[in-house]
């Protein structure tokens, strides 16, 4: 089929303002949007810049807006968008070049929630694994899937309004530790998330849940964190 | 240009690089440089599990793991290093758990384990549960956990910095040159010890499970600096990639009972591997699939077959095989259980093929997957500069980029995640120890020259050739003729083609003249690396006149221990390949015929 791709372009070394460039080319309906971008870069315009690596939705490099909504380009098939596809960078982060945005504010927010395992308890005396029941492990399974692609955070109106809001991805990663029975810093994280830039800014718009390419139930996870804050129980 | 000084510089932030960074930075001033943001590294794509004889479900021993790995390697692996890795596996996996890694659990709350190809109970020959897993995203969990630990321990990262050259002075590695992607500026990192952990080069082949970033930067840089590469003819083709796309379907699917079915609806693996059947080693299964297809038993006469994991099919063959649960009851699975154990696999099928594996079989074909060869090292991660085992001072390598060699001619599933944590750690420790006892050697005066010369070449070509076209031609010929099955004739033609492409590559011209995120320039440079390595792979493969593990020749179809029980070391000297050999270390297991 023939596809017309309208792509957001901005070259900081030449342009003062962004513009759109349109490319028309042949594509298979089952091609990934990423495949089409690769061909445009390879044969039509080598200067087109975007990030990518795994090409199957697990590394989190290529979140972008496709026809107005956040997706991973490598997990989006042409047939699901039709013959006219508009591709733009994710919102709320500074555009560096074309589809590449400055991810630093996103990762800085992530780092604020202590995204690592914290415990004071010694490891078992036999040196083997800590025990955890299957039910306890299941409690935070969903939030371990996060690939830090920022599709959720950059679809959130509260984040657009101000990037000092930690954003859904950071809260998802906090959830992953708060509800892990082996971790001992839940209360510290809950305190951090109780700050003004924390969960209070979530107005359950559900954009994040819709945007998540890993199908994490983000709004539910944020709800559980809010509940833990209120009840003091995890 | 900016210059930085660190005692240890780690190039790469996948599992191996992060582990090295974590351990080196305990005692030495360390920087970790990565062209991808660390969590984008390919370790995150690993699905099935990490191998360790924990014995959480059933009897298992590191000795069995060692033997299976030696056998899997078709006796080309160095047995001292393999034994070391399999012994270290147990504390290494516990360490990951202590770092918070969310493994799946047994009913007793221990780390859950699943069967994987080539891992057996050495007494019965039956598959053993040795792969420690976290759903079908074990690599993702390892990558996240290690990155998190690095944040906790304040490791210095240089994210989105791509290393382009290794600086050598007076015969020692003294630094690297890197470009900062966001600015295009070149940086020199002056170091006492440098650890390469840059991953593999599976983008040489057309159908591949490997990421765009798998362009072999590390080995290509080493080769250009006069260092040898080891066993480059050995590359693993994983039997189950999604048809045409190459996306991996983990062996864990067969570990959970999935079976391979040909176009006539027959389960064919019992013909090729009567004991372990669908859980034979990867090289064995990939060849079986090719043979089925060649004999006209592909699906619809085409070049793919089915991997069937529909619950009723799994249960049917579980009954035929007499597979039992630990309590002796017959294995019976439900769609819900499979969904829980293999969520990503099911998702890939739905997204890319529109297929639900619970009601339809998956079309699959072998896919280029894993680099067994690479920068030669000893078991402490020290890079070797020649076939005598002499060490290149200041240079280390770990992970898929390195050839220790623990995988020999064919890697067992789950042994790469193991390799990266064990040898990543030991390379980090060794490098830091070396750095503590050594002074900074002066940088060469012409630090940036070689880098600039390479980049200028890419900017100033005639523009008559297109880099993507060249790349596609390379991938096709390498997949067809230096792939699962190989012949003298095919490989000779492939080598000639690759050499022609290398010539044509001189005519490409990068169109992006800017500095900021010039991915055009860097992708083109990467293609140069792939071409360089494709030549080395083809030369090494053509040279080895036998079949062993992943290297299957139709004109020399038998393993030949009398002549070929040895590692290939290859150099490029003034554009000409030079080959020498290093003996295999054999300790406990004398080579014998390999049957599954
Ligand atoms: C789909 C898939 C599934 C797999 N499943 C399993 C499994 O179940 N079990 C198993 O044991 N193994 C598995 N493997 C293999 C295993 O995942 C890899 O071999 C292993 O993760 C490699 O780790 P690494 O640290 O060596 O490299 P990577 O994780 O790939 O890291 C390479 C790093 O080097 C950096 N880099 C590369 N070039 C440069 C440069 N020029 N400058 C700066 N930085 C650079 C990259 O940014 C990256 O950070 C699988 C592989 C794939 C592809
Ligand atoms: S390229 Fe990795 S998620 Fe799309």
mmCIF file of N, CA, C and O in Angstrom, chain A residues 27-62:
data_model
loop_
_atom_site.group_PDB
_atom_site.id
_atom_site.type_symbol
_atom_site.label_atom_id
_atom_site.label_comp_id
_atom_site.label_asym_id
_atom_site.label_seq_id
_atom_site.Cartn_x
_atom_site.Cartn_y
_atom_site.Cartn_z
ATOM 1 N N UNK A 27 4.566 0.673 1.405
ATOM 2 C CA UNK A 27 4.798 -0.074 2.639
ATOM 3 C C UNK A 27 3.876 -1.272 2.678
ATOM 4 O O UNK A 27 2.806 -1.265 2.066
ATOM 5 N N UNK A 28 4.305 -2.312 3.394
ATOM 6 C CA UNK A 28 3.416 -3.444 3.655
ATOM 7 C C UNK A 28 2.501 -3.039 4.810
ATOM 8 O O UNK A 28 2.946 -2.357 5.727
ATOM 9 N N UNK A 29 1.259 -3.499 4.767
ATOM 10 C CA UNK A 29 0.368 -3.174 5.895
ATOM 11 C C UNK A 29 0.940 -3.636 7.238
ATOM 12 O O UNK A 29 0.685 -3.024 8.266
ATOM 13 N N UNK A 30 1.727 -4.732 7.207
ATOM 14 C CA UNK A 30 2.257 -5.251 8.460
ATOM 15 C C UNK A 30 3.610 -4.635 8.825
ATOM 16 O O UNK A 30 4.218 -5.025 9.814
ATOM 17 N N UNK A 31 4.094 -3.685 8.038
ATOM 18 C CA UNK A 31 5.333 -2.992 8.424
ATOM 19 C C UNK A 31 5.116 -2.229 9.721
ATOM 20 O O UNK A 31 4.041 -1.686 9.969
ATOM 21 N N UNK A 32 6.176 -2.182 10.497
ATOM 22 C CA UNK A 32 6.142 -1.323 11.671
ATOM 23 C C UNK A 32 6.331 0.129 11.214
ATOM 24 O O UNK A 32 7.038 0.374 10.227
ATOM 25 N N UNK A 33 5.769 1.060 11.936
ATOM 26 C CA UNK A 33 6.021 2.470 11.625
ATOM 27 C C UNK A 33 7.533 2.719 11.661
ATOM 28 O O UNK A 33 8.076 3.455 10.842
ATOM 29 N N UNK A 34 8.211 2.032 12.574
ATOM 30 C CA UNK A 34 9.673 2.174 12.638
ATOM 31 C C UNK A 34 10.350 1.736 11.337
ATOM 32 O O UNK A 34 11.318 2.367 10.889
ATOM 33 N N UNK A 35 9.844 0.656 10.726
ATOM 34 C CA UNK A 35 10.433 0.207 9.455
ATOM 35 C C UNK A 35 10.322 1.313 8.407
ATOM 36 O O UNK A 35 11.243 1.537 7.620
ATOM 37 N N UNK A 36 9.176 1.961 8.389
ATOM 38 C CA UNK A 36 8.963 3.013 7.397
ATOM 39 C C UNK A 36 9.903 4.191 7.678
ATOM 40 O O UNK A 36 10.516 4.747 6.760
ATOM 41 N N UNK A 37 10.039 4.552 8.940
ATOM 42 C CA UNK A 37 10.976 5.634 9.287
ATOM 43 C C UNK A 37 12.397 5.281 8.847
ATOM 44 O O UNK A 37 13.133 6.124 8.325
ATOM 45 N N UNK A 38 12.775 4.020 9.047
ATOM 46 C CA UNK A 38 14.111 3.580 8.638
ATOM 47 C C UNK A 38 14.305 3.738 7.132
ATOM 48 O O UNK A 38 15.377 4.141 6.669
ATOM 49 N N UNK A 39 13.271 3.392 6.373
ATOM 50 C CA UNK A 39 13.406 3.502 4.922
ATOM 51 C C UNK A 39 13.473 4.962 4.476
ATOM 52 O O UNK A 39 14.231 5.313 3.573
ATOM 53 N N UNK A 40 12.690 5.810 5.146
ATOM 54 C CA UNK A 40 12.757 7.238 4.807
ATOM 55 C C UNK A 40 14.169 7.752 5.094
ATOM 56 O O UNK A 40 14.781 8.447 4.280
ATOM 57 N N UNK A 41 14.694 7.360 6.245
ATOM 58 C CA UNK A 41 16.044 7.803 6.596
ATOM 59 C C UNK A 41 17.084 7.247 5.617
ATOM 60 O O UNK A 41 18.005 7.942 5.214
ATOM 61 N N UNK A 42 16.900 5.990 5.241
ATOM 62 C CA UNK A 42 17.888 5.337 4.390
ATOM 63 C C UNK A 42 17.866 5.823 2.951
ATOM 64 O O UNK A 42 18.908 5.907 2.304
ATOM 65 N N UNK A 43 16.663 6.111 2.434
ATOM 66 C CA UNK A 43 16.570 6.400 0.996
ATOM 67 C C UNK A 43 16.129 7.813 0.653
ATOM 68 O O UNK A 43 16.342 8.268 -0.456
ATOM 69 N N UNK A 44 15.471 8.495 1.603
ATOM 70 C CA UNK A 44 14.956 9.811 1.227
ATOM 71 C C UNK A 44 15.668 10.953 1.937
ATOM 72 O O UNK A 44 15.969 11.975 1.330
ATOM 73 N N UNK A 45 15.900 10.795 3.233
ATOM 74 C CA UNK A 45 16.505 11.896 3.952
ATOM 75 C C UNK A 45 17.295 11.392 5.162
ATOM 76 O O UNK A 45 16.734 11.149 6.232
ATOM 77 N N UNK A 46 18.592 11.255 4.972
ATOM 78 C CA UNK A 46 19.467 10.727 6.021
ATOM 79 C C UNK A 46 19.505 11.579 7.276
ATOM 80 O O UNK A 46 19.909 11.104 8.334
ATOM 81 N N UNK A 47 19.067 12.829 7.181
ATOM 82 C CA UNK A 47 19.178 13.697 8.366
ATOM 83 C C UNK A 47 18.069 13.444 9.377
ATOM 84 O O UNK A 47 18.127 13.944 10.492
ATOM 85 N N UNK A 48 17.048 12.688 8.984
ATOM 86 C CA UNK A 48 15.941 12.419 9.921
ATOM 87 C C UNK A 48 16.475 11.695 11.162
ATOM 88 O O UNK A 48 17.144 10.671 11.052
ATOM 89 N N UNK A 49 16.162 12.237 12.347
ATOM 90 C CA UNK A 49 16.743 11.665 13.569
ATOM 91 C C UNK A 49 15.671 11.129 14.510
ATOM 92 O O UNK A 49 14.667 11.789 14.768
ATOM 93 N N UNK A 50 15.886 9.909 14.970
ATOM 94 C CA UNK A 50 15.013 9.296 15.976
ATOM 95 C C UNK A 50 15.837 8.247 16.698
ATOM 96 O O UNK A 50 16.861 7.795 16.200
ATOM 97 N N UNK A 51 15.383 7.865 17.881
ATOM 98 C CA UNK A 51 16.083 6.814 18.625
ATOM 99 C C UNK A 51 15.393 5.477 18.369
ATOM 100 O O UNK A 51 14.177 5.416 18.239
ATOM 101 N N UNK A 52 16.158 4.398 18.374
ATOM 102 C CA UNK A 52 15.574 3.059 18.314
ATOM 103 C C UNK A 52 16.655 2.055 18.632
ATOM 104 O O UNK A 52 17.833 2.312 18.454
ATOM 105 N N UNK A 53 16.243 0.890 19.137
ATOM 106 C CA UNK A 53 17.209 -0.193 19.230
ATOM 107 C C UNK A 53 16.576 -1.558 19.017
ATOM 108 O O UNK A 53 16.797 -2.185 17.998
ATOM 109 N N UNK A 54 15.749 -2.045 19.960
ATOM 110 C CA UNK A 54 15.330 -3.455 19.909
ATOM 111 C C UNK A 54 14.389 -3.781 18.747
ATOM 112 O O UNK A 54 14.339 -4.904 18.285
ATOM 113 N N UNK A 55 13.586 -2.800 18.345
ATOM 114 C CA UNK A 55 12.595 -2.978 17.268
ATOM 115 C C UNK A 55 11.465 -3.952 17.600
ATOM 116 O O UNK A 55 10.742 -4.385 16.708
ATOM 117 N N UNK A 56 11.307 -4.326 18.859
ATOM 118 C CA UNK A 56 10.114 -5.114 19.199
ATOM 119 C C UNK A 56 9.521 -4.772 20.571
ATOM 120 O O UNK A 56 8.975 -5.627 21.260
ATOM 121 N N UNK A 57 9.623 -3.490 20.917
ATOM 122 C CA UNK A 57 8.832 -3.025 22.050
ATOM 123 C C UNK A 57 9.336 -3.384 23.423
ATOM 124 O O UNK A 57 8.549 -3.442 24.374
ATOM 125 N N UNK A 58 10.627 -3.630 23.576
ATOM 126 C CA UNK A 58 11.111 -3.958 24.919
ATOM 127 C C UNK A 58 12.202 -3.032 25.448
ATOM 128 O O UNK A 58 12.533 -3.099 26.632
ATOM 129 N N UNK A 59 12.770 -2.154 24.611
ATOM 130 C CA UNK A 59 13.866 -1.322 25.116
ATOM 131 C C UNK A 59 13.425 0.088 25.474
ATOM 132 O O UNK A 59 14.116 0.791 26.206
ATOM 133 N N UNK A 60 12.289 0.521 24.941
ATOM 134 C CA UNK A 60 11.753 1.823 25.331
ATOM 135 C C UNK A 60 12.369 3.017 24.627
ATOM 136 O O UNK A 60 12.242 4.145 25.096
ATOM 137 N N UNK A 61 13.039 2.815 23.492
ATOM 138 C CA UNK A 61 13.729 3.927 22.822
ATOM 139 C C UNK A 61 12.809 4.836 22.020
ATOM 140 O O UNK A 61 13.082 6.021 21.888
ATOM 141 N N UNK A 62 11.768 4.265 21.404
ATOM 142 C CA UNK A 62 11.120 5.002 20.322
ATOM 143 C C UNK A 62 9.671 5.387 20.581
ATOM 144 O O UNK A 62 8.820 5.281 19.704
#
